[in-house]
XYZ file of C-alpha atoms in Angstrom:
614
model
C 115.220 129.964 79.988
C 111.807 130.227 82.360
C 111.421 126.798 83.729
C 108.250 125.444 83.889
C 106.679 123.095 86.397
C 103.864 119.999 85.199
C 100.882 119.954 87.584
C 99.697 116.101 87.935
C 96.115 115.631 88.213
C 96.545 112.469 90.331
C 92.512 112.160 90.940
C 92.014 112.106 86.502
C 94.933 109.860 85.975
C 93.199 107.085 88.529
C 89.701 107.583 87.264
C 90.864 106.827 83.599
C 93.036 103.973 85.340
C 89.835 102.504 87.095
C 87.797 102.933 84.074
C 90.037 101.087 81.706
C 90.145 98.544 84.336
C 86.690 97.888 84.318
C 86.304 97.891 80.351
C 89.033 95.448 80.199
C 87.387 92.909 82.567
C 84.139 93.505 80.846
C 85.789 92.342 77.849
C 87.417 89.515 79.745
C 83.902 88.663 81.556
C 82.476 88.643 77.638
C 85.274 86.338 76.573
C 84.675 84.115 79.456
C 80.733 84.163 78.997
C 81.546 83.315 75.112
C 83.552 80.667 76.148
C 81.885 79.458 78.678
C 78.600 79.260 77.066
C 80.421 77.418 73.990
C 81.296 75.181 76.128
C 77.864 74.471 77.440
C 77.179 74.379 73.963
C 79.086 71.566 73.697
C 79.058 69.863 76.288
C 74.640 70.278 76.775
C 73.273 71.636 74.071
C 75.378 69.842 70.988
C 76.421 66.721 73.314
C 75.006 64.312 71.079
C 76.031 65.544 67.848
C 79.782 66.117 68.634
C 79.730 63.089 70.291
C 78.690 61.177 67.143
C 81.047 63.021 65.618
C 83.753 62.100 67.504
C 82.104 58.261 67.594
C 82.145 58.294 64.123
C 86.351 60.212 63.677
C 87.010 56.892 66.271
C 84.593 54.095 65.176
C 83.776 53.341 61.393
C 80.951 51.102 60.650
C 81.861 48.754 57.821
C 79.600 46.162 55.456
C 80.117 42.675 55.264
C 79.225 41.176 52.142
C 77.716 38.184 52.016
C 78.792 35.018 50.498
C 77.064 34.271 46.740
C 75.344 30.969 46.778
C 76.382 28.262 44.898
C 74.546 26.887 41.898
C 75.014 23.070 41.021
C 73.409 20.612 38.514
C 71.048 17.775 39.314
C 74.346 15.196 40.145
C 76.595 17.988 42.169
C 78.434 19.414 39.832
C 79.530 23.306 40.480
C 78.025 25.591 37.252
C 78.668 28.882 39.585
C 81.277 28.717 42.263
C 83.292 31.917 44.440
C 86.717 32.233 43.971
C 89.125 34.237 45.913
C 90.495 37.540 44.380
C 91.879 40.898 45.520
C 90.586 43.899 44.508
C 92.168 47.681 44.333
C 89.992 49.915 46.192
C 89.351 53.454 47.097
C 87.838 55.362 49.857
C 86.816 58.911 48.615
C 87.009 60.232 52.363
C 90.675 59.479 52.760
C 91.375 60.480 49.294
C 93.186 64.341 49.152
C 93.016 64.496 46.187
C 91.077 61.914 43.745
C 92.073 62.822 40.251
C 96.024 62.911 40.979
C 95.679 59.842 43.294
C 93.751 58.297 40.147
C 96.521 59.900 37.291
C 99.359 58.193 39.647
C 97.295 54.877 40.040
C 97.088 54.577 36.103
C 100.693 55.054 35.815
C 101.761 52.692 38.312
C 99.446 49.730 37.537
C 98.966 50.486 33.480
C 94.858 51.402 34.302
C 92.737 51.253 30.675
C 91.168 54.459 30.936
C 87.284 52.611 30.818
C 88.255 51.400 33.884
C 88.950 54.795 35.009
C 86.426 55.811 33.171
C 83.667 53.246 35.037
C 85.060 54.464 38.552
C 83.747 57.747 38.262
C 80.443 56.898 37.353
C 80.274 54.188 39.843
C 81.447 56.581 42.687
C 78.882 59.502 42.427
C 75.967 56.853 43.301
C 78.129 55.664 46.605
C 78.824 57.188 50.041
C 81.998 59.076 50.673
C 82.792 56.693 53.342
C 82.141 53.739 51.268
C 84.695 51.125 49.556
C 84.774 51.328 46.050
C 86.032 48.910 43.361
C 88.553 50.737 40.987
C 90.372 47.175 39.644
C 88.903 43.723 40.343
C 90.826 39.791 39.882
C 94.508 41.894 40.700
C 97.114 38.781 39.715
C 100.556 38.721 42.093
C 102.221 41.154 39.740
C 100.131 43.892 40.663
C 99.201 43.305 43.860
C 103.180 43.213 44.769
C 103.670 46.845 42.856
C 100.972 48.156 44.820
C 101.923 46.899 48.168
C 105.779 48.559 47.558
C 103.888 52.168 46.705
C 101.095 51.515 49.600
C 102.189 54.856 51.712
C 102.231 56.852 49.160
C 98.323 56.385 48.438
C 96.178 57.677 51.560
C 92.868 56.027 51.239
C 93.855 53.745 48.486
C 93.791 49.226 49.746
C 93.622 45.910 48.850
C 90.725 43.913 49.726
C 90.451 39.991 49.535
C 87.069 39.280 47.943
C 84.796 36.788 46.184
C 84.389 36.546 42.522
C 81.858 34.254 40.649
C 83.320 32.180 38.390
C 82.174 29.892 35.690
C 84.143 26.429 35.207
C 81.977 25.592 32.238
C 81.723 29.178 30.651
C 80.185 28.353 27.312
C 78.207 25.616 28.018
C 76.241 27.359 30.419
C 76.438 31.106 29.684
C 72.791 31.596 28.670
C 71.226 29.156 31.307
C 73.104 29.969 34.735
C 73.607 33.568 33.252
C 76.247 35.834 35.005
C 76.899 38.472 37.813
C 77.990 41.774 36.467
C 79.057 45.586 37.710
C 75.784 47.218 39.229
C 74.917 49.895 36.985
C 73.721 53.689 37.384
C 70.235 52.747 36.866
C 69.878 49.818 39.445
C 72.083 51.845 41.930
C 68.755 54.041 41.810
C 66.243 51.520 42.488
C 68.211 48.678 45.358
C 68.136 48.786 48.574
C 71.023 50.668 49.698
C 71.443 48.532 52.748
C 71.564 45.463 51.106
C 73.849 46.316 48.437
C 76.217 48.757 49.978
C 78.641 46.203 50.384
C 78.062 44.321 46.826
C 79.511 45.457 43.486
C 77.310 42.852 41.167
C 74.140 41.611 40.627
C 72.687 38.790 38.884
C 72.623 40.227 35.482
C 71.035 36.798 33.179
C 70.005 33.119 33.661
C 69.593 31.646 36.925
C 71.787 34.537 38.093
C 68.974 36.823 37.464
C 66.028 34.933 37.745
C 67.016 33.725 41.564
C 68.943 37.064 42.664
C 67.082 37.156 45.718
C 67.718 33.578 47.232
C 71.686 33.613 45.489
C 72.862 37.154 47.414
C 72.428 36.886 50.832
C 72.448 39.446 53.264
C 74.501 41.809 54.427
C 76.428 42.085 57.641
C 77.829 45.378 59.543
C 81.255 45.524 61.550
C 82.096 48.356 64.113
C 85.771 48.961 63.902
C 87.661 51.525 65.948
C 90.278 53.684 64.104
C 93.361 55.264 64.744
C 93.659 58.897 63.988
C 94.770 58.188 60.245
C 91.539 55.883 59.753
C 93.328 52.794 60.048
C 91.081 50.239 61.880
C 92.694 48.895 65.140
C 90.141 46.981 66.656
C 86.874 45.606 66.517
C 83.827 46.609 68.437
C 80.851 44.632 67.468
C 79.611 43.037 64.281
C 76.695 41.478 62.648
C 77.599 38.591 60.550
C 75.925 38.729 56.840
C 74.095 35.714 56.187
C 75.243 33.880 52.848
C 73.075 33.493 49.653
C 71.545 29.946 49.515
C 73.047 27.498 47.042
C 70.619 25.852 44.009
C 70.519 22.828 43.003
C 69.141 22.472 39.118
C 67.744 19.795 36.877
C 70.243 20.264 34.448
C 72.381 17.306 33.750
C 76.018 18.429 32.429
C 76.575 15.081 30.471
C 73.914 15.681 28.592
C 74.302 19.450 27.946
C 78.185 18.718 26.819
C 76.720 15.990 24.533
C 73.778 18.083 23.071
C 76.113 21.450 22.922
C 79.221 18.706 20.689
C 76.353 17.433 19.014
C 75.574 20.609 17.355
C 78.946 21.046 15.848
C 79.427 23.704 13.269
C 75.812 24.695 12.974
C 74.097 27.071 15.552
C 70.659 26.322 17.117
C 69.343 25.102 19.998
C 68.717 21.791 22.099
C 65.876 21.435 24.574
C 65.870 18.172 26.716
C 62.574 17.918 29.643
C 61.941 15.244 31.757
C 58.572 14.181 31.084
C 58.390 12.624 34.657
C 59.097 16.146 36.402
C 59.440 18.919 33.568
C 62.628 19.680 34.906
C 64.742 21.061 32.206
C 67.580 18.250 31.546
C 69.160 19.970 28.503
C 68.976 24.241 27.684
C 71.894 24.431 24.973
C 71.657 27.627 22.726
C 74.612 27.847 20.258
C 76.820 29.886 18.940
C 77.863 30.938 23.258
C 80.031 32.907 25.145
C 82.328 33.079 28.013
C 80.161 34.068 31.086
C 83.732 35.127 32.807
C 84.424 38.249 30.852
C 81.642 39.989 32.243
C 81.776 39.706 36.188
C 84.487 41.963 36.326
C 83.674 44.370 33.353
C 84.038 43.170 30.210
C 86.129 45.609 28.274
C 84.796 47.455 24.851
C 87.325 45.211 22.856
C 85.334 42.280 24.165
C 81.890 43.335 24.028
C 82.174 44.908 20.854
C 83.585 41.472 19.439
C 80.668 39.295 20.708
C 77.636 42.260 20.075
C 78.738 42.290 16.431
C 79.502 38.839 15.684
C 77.303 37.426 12.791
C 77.059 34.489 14.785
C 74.953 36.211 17.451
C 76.245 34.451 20.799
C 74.843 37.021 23.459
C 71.152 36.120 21.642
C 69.358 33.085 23.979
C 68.053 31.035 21.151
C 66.550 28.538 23.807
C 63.959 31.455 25.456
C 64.304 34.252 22.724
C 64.754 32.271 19.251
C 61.631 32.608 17.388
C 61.366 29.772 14.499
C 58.760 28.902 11.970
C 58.171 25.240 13.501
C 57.738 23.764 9.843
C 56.883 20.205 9.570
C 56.639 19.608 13.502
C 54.079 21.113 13.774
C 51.836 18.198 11.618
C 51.842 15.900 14.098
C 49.066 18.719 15.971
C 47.678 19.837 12.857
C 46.718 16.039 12.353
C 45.800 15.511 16.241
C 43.559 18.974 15.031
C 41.873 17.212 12.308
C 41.219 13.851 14.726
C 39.514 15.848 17.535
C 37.268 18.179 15.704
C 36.092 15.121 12.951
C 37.715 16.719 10.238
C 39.757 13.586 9.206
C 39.552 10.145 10.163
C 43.015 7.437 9.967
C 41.717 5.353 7.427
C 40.773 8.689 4.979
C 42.952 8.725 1.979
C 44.072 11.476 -0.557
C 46.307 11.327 -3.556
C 49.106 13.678 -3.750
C 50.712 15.030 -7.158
C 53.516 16.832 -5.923
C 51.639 19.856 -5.486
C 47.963 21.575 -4.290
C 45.642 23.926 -5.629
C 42.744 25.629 -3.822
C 39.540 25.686 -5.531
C 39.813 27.483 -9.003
C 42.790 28.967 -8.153
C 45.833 28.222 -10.586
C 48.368 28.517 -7.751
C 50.568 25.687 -6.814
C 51.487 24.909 -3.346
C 54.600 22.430 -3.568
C 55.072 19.406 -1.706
C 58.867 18.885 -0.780
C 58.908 15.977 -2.886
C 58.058 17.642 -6.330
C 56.873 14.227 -7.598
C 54.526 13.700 -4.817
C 53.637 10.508 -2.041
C 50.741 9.213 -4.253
C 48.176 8.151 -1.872
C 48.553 8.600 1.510
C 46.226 8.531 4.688
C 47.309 10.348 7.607
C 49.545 8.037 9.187
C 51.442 8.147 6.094
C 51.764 11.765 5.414
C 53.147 12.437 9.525
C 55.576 9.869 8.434
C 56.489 10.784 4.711
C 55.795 14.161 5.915
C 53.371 15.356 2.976
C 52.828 18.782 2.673
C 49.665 18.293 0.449
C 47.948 16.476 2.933
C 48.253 18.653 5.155
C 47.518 21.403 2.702
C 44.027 19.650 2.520
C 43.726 18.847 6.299
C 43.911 22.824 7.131
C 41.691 24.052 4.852
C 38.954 21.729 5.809
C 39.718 22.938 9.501
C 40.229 26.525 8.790
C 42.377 29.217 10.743
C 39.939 29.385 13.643
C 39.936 25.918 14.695
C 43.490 25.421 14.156
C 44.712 28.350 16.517
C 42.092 27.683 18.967
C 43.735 23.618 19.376
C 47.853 25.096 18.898
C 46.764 27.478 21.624
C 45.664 24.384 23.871
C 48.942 23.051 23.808
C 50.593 26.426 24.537
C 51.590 27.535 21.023
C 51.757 31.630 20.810
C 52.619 31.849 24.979
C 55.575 32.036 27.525
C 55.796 28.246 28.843
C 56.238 29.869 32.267
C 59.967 28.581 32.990
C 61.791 30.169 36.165
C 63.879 32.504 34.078
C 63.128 35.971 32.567
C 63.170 37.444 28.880
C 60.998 34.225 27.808
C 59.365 35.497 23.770
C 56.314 33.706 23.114
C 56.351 33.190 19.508
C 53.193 33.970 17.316
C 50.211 32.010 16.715
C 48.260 33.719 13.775
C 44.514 33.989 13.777
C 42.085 35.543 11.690
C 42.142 38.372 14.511
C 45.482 38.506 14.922
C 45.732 39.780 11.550
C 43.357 42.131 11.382
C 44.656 43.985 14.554
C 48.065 43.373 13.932
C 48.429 44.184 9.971
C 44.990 45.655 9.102
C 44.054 42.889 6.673
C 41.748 40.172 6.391
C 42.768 36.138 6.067
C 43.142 34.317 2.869
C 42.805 30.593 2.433
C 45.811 30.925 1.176
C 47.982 31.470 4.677
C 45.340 28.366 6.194
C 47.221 26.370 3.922
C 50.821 27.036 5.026
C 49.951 27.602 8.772
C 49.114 23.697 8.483
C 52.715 22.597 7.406
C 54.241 25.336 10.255
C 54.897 28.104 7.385
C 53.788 31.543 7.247
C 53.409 33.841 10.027
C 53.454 30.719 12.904
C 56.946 31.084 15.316
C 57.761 29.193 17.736
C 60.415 29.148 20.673
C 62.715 25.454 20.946
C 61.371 26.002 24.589
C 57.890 26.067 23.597
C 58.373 23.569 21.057
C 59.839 20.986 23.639
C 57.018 21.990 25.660
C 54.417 21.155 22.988
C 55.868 17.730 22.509
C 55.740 16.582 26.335
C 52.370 17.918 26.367
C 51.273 15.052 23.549
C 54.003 12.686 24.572
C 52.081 12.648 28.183
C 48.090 12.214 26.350
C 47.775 16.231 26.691
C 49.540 16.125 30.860
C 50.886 19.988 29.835
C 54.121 20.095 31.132
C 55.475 23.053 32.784
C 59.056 23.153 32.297
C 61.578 24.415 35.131
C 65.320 24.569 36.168
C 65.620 25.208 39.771
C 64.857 21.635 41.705
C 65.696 22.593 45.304
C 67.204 25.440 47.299
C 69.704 24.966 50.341
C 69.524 27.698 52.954
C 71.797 28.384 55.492
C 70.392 25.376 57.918
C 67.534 23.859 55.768
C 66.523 22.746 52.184
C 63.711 23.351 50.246
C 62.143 21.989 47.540
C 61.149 24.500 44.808
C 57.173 24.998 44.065
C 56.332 24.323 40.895
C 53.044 25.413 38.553
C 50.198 22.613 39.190
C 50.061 20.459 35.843
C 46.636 21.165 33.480
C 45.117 18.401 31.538
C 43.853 19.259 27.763
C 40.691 16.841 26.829
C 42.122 14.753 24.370
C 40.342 11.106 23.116
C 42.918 8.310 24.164
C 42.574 6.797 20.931
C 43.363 10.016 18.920
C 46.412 10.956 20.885
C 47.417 7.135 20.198
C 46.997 7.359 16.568
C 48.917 10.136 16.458
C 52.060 8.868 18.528
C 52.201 5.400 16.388
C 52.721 7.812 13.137
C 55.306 9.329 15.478
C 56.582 6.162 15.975
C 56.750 4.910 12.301
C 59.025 8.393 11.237
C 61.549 6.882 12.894
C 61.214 3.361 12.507
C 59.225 2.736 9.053
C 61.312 1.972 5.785
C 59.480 5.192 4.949
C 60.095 7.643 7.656
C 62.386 10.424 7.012
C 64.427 9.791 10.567
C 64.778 6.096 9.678
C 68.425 6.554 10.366
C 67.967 7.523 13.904
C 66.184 3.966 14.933
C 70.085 2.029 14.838
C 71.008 0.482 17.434
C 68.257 0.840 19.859
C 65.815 -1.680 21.555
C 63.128 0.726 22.826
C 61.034 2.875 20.435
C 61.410 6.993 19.747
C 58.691 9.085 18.322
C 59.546 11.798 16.477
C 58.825 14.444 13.649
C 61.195 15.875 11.385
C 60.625 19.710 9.791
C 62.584 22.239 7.718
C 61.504 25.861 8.166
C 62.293 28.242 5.205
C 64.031 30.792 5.399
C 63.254 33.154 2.634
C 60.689 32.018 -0.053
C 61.302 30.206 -3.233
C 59.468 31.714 -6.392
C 56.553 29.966 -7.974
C 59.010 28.678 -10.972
C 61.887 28.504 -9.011
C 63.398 25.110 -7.718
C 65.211 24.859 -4.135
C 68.855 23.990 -4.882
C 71.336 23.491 -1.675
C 74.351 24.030 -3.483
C 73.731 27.404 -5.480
C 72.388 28.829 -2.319
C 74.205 30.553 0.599
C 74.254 29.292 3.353
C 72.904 31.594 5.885
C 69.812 31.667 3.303
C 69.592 27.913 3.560
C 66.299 26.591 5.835
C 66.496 25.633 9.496
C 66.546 22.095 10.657
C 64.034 20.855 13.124
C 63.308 17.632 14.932
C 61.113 16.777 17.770
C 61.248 13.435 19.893
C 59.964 12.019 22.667
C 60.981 7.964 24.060
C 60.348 5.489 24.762
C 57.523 5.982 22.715
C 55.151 3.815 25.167
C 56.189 5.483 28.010
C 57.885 8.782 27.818
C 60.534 10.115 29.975
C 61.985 12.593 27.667
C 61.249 14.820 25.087
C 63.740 16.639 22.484
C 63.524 19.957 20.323
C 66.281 20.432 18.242
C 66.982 23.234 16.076
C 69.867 23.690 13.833
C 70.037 26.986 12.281
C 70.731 26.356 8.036
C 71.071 22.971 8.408
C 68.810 22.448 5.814
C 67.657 18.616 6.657
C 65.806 17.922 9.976
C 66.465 14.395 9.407
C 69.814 14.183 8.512
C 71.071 17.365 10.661
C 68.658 17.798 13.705
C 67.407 14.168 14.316
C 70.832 13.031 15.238
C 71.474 15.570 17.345
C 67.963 14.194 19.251
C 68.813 10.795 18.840
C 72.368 11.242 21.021
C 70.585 13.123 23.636
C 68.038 10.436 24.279
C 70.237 7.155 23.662
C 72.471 8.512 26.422
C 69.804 9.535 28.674
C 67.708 6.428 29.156
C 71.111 4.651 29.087
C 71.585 6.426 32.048
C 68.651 5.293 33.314
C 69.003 2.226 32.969
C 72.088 1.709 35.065
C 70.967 3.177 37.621
């Protein structure tokens, strides 16, 4: 075989050496320039945002909530307190995965699935980094179960926190109110930077109505983390300043007494002091337990107390709208005084019954037989309807709702709470705008004995009777007396008092048939006057609740009793110098002076006994 010899071309094989030399460091210059200007990318040009970055992977900045003030009655005693409880909570950031983690956490701690349910909701409106609630007021059971399965829930803790509480619940659930779970809506409209670190907000009551001075302000820790997020020291922090505590003019002994004097019968008790208008008494009946709700109440619950026939969510005190019934005389007649209409010594005879001219209708007296002849001093304290009947018409609608009005009939009394009704005072205009017809004589005449279209709050009607107990002083009433801040106390503002131009003489008269309902042989709260060596001035009323038929009789026992009228009963003592005034209203309890009157009469006897030992 020929043999053949390979020429080397020793100058090509170097020149494709050299040039694949060169590309490859021009690839390893590019590399180099790529990572060297990443690095100045870094380190230069993205310095500060890497190095927040890596602040914020080694230093987490935490809220401190603030401590809830304290709300107390007039002699001390706690109505909202803080209690220490533990709470499960969740961090979305450290979470892997948040619906296993949240499928295991039901398992293991037996989660309802509204709680569950609530998280979710909750979460979407909060940071990633934040701590959320899933389960508040943990008891040792589950806080023990948790702690054994702790490592095997990334992201998942248990927090020691604060959690209102109510040691009176009932007796106080519609005046101090309650904290609840912030919802969706005011997640949209708080300041995030107050309430990052709160789950609840004032919600009713005083809780509500003083949110502002009860919360606080919020603090801010720096902590520094280890790699897993686990704090391990801390950097700096900011305390949060606590909510200031309020003191109120509430007096417990006499809300327990008021609330036990009520019984069986729902209603409402208003107590004032005529000295201050300080609210001494706010009892509205049937109640609730506060308690349930600052956690989240559950459906069970809620559903249970929304559809109760006994309507204990409803405030009866600020949202109860009665027809005042016979109470309202005693202004009808102070009406009549001031505008000349009737005189003291003016008599009329009644028959049982009243009839407008040529007209065969009969309006009824309550007594069927009638008081005979009475002046006006006699019908406030036999409480004749057909006096009064007569007294209206010859005032007519106009002047009667332009005095009620003075004395702050048909309008919010102003208290430091919110959700206040203010009840209707009819007028001539009022109807027109408000039902498209004109007035009759007709609705004159019941508007005069508190009938009709006229409704009234126990508030407002507690209100109304300062107002005359104190010669037309209108009193303003309020709860909150004085607020303690941090390092200072201050006394609450209140409304400047108004003065309505009565005559001193009118306002007199007036009182001394007050005076004689309770202690005449003929006053229908004779009963009350027992035992006592001062002098109470009072009005007793029943308000219907549906209407009896022209030739129809009332009888108690064939009707039911939810159908059955309201009892009322207003008071003020002592009579020649007030320091408190009552409105009492007992829902069906048919009698003001057998029902509501006593309920009055306890209320005052143990208040100025009070007063006098001190």
């Amino acid at each position: 075989m020929r043999r053949y010899q390979v020429i080397k071309d020793r100058f090509l094989e170097n020149r494709i050496f050299l040039s694949r030399t060169v590309i490859l460091f021009a690839f390893m210059l590019l590399l180099v320039a790529g990572l060297v200007s990443r690095l100045v990318y870094l380190q230069v040009l993205g310095h500060k945002r890497y190095h927040n970055m890596a602040t914020n992977n080694r230093i987490k900045v935490t809220s401190i909530p603030p401590t809830r003030g304290i709300i107390y009655d007039k002699h001390g005693r706690i109505l909202a307190e803080n209690l220490a409880s533990y709470s499960l909570e969740l961090i979305p950031d450290q979470v892997t995965d948040m619906e296993e983690t949240l499928q295991r956490l039901q398992l293991a701690l037996s989660i309802p699935p509204e709680k569950i349910a609530a998280f979710n909701k909750q979460r979407k409106h909060y940071k990633h980094f934040d701590s959320i609630p899933l389960l508040l007021q943990l008891d040792k059971t589950e806080v023990a179960k948790f702690a054994v399965l702790r490592h095997t829930f990334p992201g998942v803790d248990i927090h020691a926190r604060l959690l209102r509480h109510y040691p009176y619940a009932e007796l106080t659930a519609h005046l101090v109110g309650y904290v609840g779970r912030i919802n969706e809506r005011e997640l949209k409209t708080l300041p995030e930077a107050e309430y990052r670190a709160m789950h609840t907000i004032g919600k009713t009551g005083i809780e509500r109505a003083y949110e502002d001075v009860l919360r606080g302000h919020a603090g801010y820790a720096e902590l520094e983390t280890n790699a897993q997020g686990k704090p391990i020291s801390e950097l700096g922090r900011i305390d949060s300043i606590p909510g200031a505590d309020i003191y109120l003019t509430i007096d417990m002994d006499l809300q327990r007494t008021a609330y036990d004097a009520l019984a069986d019968y729902n209603g409402a008790v208003v107590a004032l002091d005529l000295d201050t208008g300080g609210v001494l008494v706010q009892v509205s009946k049937a109640s609730f337990d506060p308690n349930l709700f600052v956690t989240g109440i559950s459906y069970k619950d809620y559903d249970r107390l929304n559809n109760s026939k006994n309507k204990p969510l409803f405030d009866r005190v600020l949202r109860g709208q009665y027809p005042p019934g016979s109470t309202l005389k005693p202004f009808i007649g102070l009406a009549g005084l001031e505008y000349g209409v009737a005189s003291m010594q003016q008599t009329l005879f009644c028959p049982g019954y009243y009839r407008l001219p040529n007209k065969d209708h009969k309006y009824r007296d309550w007594k069927k037989w009638g008081h005979g002849k009475v002046n006006l001093d006699d019908a406030i304290t036999q409480s004749c309807d057909v006096y009064f009947y007569d007294l209206s018409l010859a005032l007519g609608i106009d002047k009667i709702s332009t005095f009620l009005h003075k004395f702050g009939f048909g309008q919010k009394t102003g208290i430091d709470l919110k959700g206040e009704k203010s009840g209707l005072l009819p007028s001539r205009e009022w109807k027109r705008i408000h039902r498209e017809q004109v007035w009759y004589p007709g609705e004159t005449l019941i508007t005069g004995i508190g009938q009709g279209f006229t409704q009234v709050t126990p508030l407002q009607l507690a209100r109304a009777t300062g107002t005359l107990a104190k010669q037309g002083n209108i009193i303003t009433p309020y709860l909150a007396e004085r607020i303690i801040y941090e390092n200072r106390a201050a006394e609450v503002e209140h409304p400047i008092q108004k003065q309505i131009e009565l005559k001193f003489g009118n306002v007199q008269d007036i009182i001394n048939a007050m005076v004689h309902v309770v202690h005449s042989p003929r006053g229908t709260a004779k009963r009350i006057a027992k035992g006592i060596d001062y002098q109470i001035a009072g009005k007793t009323g029943t308000a219907q609740v549906y209407t009896v038929k022209q030739d129809e009789e009332y009888d108690e026992a064939e009707i039911k009793f939810n159908m059955r009228d309201h009892a009322l009963f207003i008071a003020f003592a002592p009579a020649d110098n007030p320091k408190i005034a009552v409105a009492v209203i007992a829902e069906h309890g048919s009698h003001g002076s057998s029902i509501a009157a006593p309920i009055a009469a306890k209320v005052i006897k143990e208040y100025l006994g009070m007063e006098n030992k001190q």
